Coordinates of N, CA and C in Angstrom, one line a residue:
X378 N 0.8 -1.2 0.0 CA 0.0 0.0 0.0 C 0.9 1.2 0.0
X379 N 0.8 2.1 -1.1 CA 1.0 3.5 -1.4 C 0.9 4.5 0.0
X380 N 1.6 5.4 0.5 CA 1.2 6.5 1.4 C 0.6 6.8 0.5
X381 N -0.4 8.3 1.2 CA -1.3 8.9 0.3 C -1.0 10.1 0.9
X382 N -1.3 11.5 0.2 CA -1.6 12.6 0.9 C -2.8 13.6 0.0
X383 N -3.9 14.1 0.5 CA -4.5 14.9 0.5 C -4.5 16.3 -0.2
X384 N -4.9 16.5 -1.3 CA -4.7 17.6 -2.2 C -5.8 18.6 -2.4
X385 N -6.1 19.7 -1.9 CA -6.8 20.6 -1.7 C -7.0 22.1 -2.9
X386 N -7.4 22.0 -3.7 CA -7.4 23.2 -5.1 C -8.0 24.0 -4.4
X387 N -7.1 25.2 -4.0 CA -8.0 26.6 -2.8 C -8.9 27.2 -3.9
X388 N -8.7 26.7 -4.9 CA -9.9 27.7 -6.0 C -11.5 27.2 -5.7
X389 N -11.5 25.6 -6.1 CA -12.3 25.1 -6.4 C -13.1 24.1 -4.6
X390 N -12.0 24.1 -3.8 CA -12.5 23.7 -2.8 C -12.4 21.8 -2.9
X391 N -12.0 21.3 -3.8 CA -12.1 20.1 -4.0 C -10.7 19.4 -3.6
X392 N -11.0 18.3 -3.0 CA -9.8 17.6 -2.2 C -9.5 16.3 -3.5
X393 N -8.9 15.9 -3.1 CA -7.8 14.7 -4.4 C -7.4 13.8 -3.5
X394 N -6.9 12.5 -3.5 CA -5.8 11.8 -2.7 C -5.2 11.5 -3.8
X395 N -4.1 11.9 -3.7 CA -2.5 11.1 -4.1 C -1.5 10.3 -3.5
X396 N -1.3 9.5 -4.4 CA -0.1 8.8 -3.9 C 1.2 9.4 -3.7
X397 N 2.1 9.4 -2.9 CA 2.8 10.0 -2.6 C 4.1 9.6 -3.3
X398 N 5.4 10.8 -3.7 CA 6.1 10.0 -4.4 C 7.4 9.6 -3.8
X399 N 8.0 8.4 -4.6 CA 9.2 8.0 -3.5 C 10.2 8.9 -3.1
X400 N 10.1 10.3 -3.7 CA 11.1 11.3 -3.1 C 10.6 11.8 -1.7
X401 N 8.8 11.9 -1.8 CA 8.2 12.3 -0.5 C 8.1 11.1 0.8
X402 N 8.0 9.6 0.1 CA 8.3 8.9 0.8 C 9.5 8.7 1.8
X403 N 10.2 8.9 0.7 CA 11.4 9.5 1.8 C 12.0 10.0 2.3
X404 N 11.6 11.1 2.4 CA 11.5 12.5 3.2 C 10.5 12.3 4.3
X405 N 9.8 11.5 4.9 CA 9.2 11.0 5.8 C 9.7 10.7 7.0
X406 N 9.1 11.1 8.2 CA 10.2 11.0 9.5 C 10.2 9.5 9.8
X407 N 10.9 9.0 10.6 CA 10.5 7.7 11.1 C 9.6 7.8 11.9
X408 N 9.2 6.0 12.1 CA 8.0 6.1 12.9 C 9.2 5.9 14.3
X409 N 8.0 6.2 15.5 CA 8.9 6.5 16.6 C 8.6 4.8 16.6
X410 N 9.8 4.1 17.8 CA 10.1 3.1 18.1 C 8.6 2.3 18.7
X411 N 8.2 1.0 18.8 CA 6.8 1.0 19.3 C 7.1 0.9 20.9
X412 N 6.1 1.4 21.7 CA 6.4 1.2 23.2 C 5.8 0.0 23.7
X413 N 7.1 -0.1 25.1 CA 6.8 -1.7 25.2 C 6.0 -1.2 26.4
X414 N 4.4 -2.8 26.2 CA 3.8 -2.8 27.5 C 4.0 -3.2 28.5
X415 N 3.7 -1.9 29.2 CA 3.7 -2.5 31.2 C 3.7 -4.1 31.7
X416 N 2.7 -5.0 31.0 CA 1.8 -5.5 30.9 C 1.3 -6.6 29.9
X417 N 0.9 -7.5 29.8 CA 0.0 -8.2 29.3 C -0.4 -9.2 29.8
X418 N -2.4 -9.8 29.3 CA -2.9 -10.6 30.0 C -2.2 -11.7 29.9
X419 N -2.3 -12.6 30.6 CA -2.5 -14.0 30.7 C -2.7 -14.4 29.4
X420 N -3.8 -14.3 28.6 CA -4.0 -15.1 27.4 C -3.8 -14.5 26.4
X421 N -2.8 -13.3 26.2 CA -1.8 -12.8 25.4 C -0.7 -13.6 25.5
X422 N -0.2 -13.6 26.2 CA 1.0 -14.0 26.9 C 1.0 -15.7 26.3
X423 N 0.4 -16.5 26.9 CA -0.1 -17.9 26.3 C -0.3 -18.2 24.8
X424 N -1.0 -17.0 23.6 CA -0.9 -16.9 22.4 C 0.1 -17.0 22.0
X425 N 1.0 -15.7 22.3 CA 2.3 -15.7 21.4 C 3.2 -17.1 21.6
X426 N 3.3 -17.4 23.1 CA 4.0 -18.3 23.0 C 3.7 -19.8 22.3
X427 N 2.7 -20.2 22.4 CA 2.2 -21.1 21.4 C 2.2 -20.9 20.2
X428 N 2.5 -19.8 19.8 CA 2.7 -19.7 18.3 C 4.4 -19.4 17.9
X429 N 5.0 -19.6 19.5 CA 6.4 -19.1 18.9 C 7.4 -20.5 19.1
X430 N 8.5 -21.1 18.0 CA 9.3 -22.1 17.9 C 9.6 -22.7 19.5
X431 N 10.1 -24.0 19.7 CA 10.4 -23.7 21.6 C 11.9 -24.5 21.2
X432 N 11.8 -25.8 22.0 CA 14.1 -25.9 22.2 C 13.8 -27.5 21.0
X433 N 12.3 -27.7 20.3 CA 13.2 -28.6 19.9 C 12.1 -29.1 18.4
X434 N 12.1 -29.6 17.6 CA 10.8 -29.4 16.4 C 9.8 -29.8 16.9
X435 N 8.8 -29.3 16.3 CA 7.8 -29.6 17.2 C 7.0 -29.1 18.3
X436 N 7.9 -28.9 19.1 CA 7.6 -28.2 20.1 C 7.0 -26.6 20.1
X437 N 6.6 -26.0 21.1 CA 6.3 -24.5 20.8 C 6.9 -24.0 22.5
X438 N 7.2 -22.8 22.1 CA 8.0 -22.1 23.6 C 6.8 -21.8 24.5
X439 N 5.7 -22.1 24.3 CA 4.4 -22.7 25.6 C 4.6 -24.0 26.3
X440 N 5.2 -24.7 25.3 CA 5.7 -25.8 26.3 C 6.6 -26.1 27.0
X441 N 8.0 -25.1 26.3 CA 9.0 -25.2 26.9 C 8.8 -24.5 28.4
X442 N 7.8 -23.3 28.6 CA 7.7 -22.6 29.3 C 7.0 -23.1 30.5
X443 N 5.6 -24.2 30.2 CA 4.8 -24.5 30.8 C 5.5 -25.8 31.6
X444 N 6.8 -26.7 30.7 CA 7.3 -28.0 31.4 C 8.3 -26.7 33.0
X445 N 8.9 -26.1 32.3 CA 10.1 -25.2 32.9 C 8.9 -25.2 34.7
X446 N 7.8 -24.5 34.2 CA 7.2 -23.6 35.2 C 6.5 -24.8 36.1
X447 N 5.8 -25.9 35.9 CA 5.7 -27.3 36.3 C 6.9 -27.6 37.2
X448 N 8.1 -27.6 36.5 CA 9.0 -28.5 38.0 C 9.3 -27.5 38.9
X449 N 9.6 -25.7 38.8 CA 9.6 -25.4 39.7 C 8.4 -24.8 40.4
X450 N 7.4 -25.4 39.9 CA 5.8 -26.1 41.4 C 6.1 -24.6 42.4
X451 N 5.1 -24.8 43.3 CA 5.3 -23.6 44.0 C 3.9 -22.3 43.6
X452 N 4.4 -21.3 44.4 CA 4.2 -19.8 43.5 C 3.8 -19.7 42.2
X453 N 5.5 -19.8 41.2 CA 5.8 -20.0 40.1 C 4.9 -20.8 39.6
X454 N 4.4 -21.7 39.7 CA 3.2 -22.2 38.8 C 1.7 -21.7 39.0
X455 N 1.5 -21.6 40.5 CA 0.9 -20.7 40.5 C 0.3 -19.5 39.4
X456 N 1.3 -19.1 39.4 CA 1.4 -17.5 39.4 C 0.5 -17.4 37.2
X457 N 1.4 -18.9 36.6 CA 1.5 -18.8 35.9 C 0.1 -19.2 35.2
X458 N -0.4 -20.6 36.2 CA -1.9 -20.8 35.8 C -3.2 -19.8 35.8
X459 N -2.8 -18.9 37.3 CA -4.1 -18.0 37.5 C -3.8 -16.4 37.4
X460 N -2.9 -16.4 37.1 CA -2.8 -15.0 37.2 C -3.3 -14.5 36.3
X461 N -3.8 -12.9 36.1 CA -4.7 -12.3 34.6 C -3.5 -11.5 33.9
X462 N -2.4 -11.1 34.8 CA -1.6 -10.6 33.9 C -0.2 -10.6 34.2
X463 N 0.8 -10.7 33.2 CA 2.1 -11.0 33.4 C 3.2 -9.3 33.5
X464 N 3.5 -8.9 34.4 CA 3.9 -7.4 34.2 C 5.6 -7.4 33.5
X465 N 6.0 -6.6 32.9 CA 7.1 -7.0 32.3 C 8.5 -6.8 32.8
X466 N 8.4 -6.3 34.0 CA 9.3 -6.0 34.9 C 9.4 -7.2 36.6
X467 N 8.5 -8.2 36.3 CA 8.4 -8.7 36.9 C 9.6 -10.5 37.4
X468 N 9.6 -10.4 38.0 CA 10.4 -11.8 38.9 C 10.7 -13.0 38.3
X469 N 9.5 -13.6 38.1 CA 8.7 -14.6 37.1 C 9.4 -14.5 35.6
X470 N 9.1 -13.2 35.1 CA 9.8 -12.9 33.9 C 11.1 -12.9 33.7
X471 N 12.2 -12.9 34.8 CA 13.2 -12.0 34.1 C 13.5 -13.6 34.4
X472 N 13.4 -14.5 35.5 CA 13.9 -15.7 35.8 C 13.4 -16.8 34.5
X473 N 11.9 -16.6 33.8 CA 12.0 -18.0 33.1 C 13.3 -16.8 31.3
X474 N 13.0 -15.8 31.7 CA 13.8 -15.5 30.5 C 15.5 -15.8 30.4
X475 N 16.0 -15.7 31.2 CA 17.3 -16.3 31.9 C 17.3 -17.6 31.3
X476 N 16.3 -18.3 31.9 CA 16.6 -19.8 31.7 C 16.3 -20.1 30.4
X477 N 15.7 -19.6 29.8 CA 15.2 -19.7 28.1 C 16.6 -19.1 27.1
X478 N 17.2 -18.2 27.9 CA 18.4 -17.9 27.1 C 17.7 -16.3 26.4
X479 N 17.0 -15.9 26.9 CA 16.1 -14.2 26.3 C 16.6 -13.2 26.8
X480 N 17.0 -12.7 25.3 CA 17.5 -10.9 25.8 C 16.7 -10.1 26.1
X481 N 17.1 -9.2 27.0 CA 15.9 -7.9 27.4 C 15.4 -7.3 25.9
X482 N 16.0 -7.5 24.8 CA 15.6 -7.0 23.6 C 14.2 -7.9 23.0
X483 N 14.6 -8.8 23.1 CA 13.6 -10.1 22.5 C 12.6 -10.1 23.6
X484 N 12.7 -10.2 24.7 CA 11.4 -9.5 25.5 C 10.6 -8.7 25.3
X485 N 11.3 -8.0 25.3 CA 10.7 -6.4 24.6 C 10.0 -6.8 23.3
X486 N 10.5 -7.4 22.5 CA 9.6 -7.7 21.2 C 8.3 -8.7 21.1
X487 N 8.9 -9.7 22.5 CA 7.5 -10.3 22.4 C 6.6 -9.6 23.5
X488 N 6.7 -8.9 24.5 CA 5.6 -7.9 25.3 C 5.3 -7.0 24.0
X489 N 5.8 -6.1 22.9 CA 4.9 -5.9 22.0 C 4.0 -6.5 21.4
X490 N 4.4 -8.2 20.3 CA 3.9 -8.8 20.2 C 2.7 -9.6 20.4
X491 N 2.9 -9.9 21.7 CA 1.4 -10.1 22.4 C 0.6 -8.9 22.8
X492 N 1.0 -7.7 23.3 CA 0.4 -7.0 23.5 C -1.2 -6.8 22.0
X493 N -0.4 -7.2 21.0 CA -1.2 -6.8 19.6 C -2.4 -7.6 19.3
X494 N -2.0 -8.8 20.3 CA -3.2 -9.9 20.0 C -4.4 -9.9 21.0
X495 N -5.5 -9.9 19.9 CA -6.9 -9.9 20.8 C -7.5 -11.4 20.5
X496 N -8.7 -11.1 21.4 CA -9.9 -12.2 21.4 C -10.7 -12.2 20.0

């Protein structure tokens, strides 16, 4: 899809959309970086990772996450079955991300990522 911009004839009052051209295209600021959420539910969180690769074919990083969070029982599974939301600055997080081998960057990309997905 083409940007477009809006063309206004002050004579006639009549508006136009145009495609914009690749010189205006790129002269275009960037888009600012997307911000990462506080936040996400529970069954955001559960989406992406069932749809994301896990340690072996086959597998999906919901399982790798869900076997991980199973042996250390407790809280931690707890936290994982009933809670409504996973904060991204949180305990839980930074520890199963550690163990998964996750940069604070690739975090950051899947708390966007899920953030995006709805019901």
């Amino acid at each position: 899809m083409v940007p477009t911009k809006m063309v206004v004839d002050v004579m006639t009052g009549e508006l136009t959309v145009v495609d914009l051209t690749p010189e205006e295209i790129a002269a275009l600021p960037p888009l600012p970086p997307p911000v990462v959420p506080r936040e996400v539910t529970n069954f955001q969180a559960r989406a992406l990772l069932m749809n994301m690769p896990g340690s072996a074919d086959g597998r999906s990083l919901f399982q790798d996450v869900d076997d991980k969070l199973r042996a250390l029982g407790g809280v931690e599974w707890q936290a994982w079955e009933y809670t409504t939301i996973f904060p991204r600055n949180s305990q839980l997080i930074a520890t199963l991300a550690a163990q998964l081998g996750l940069t604070d960057a690739q975090l950051d990309q899947m708390f966007i990522a899920a953030a995006a997905i709805g019901v």
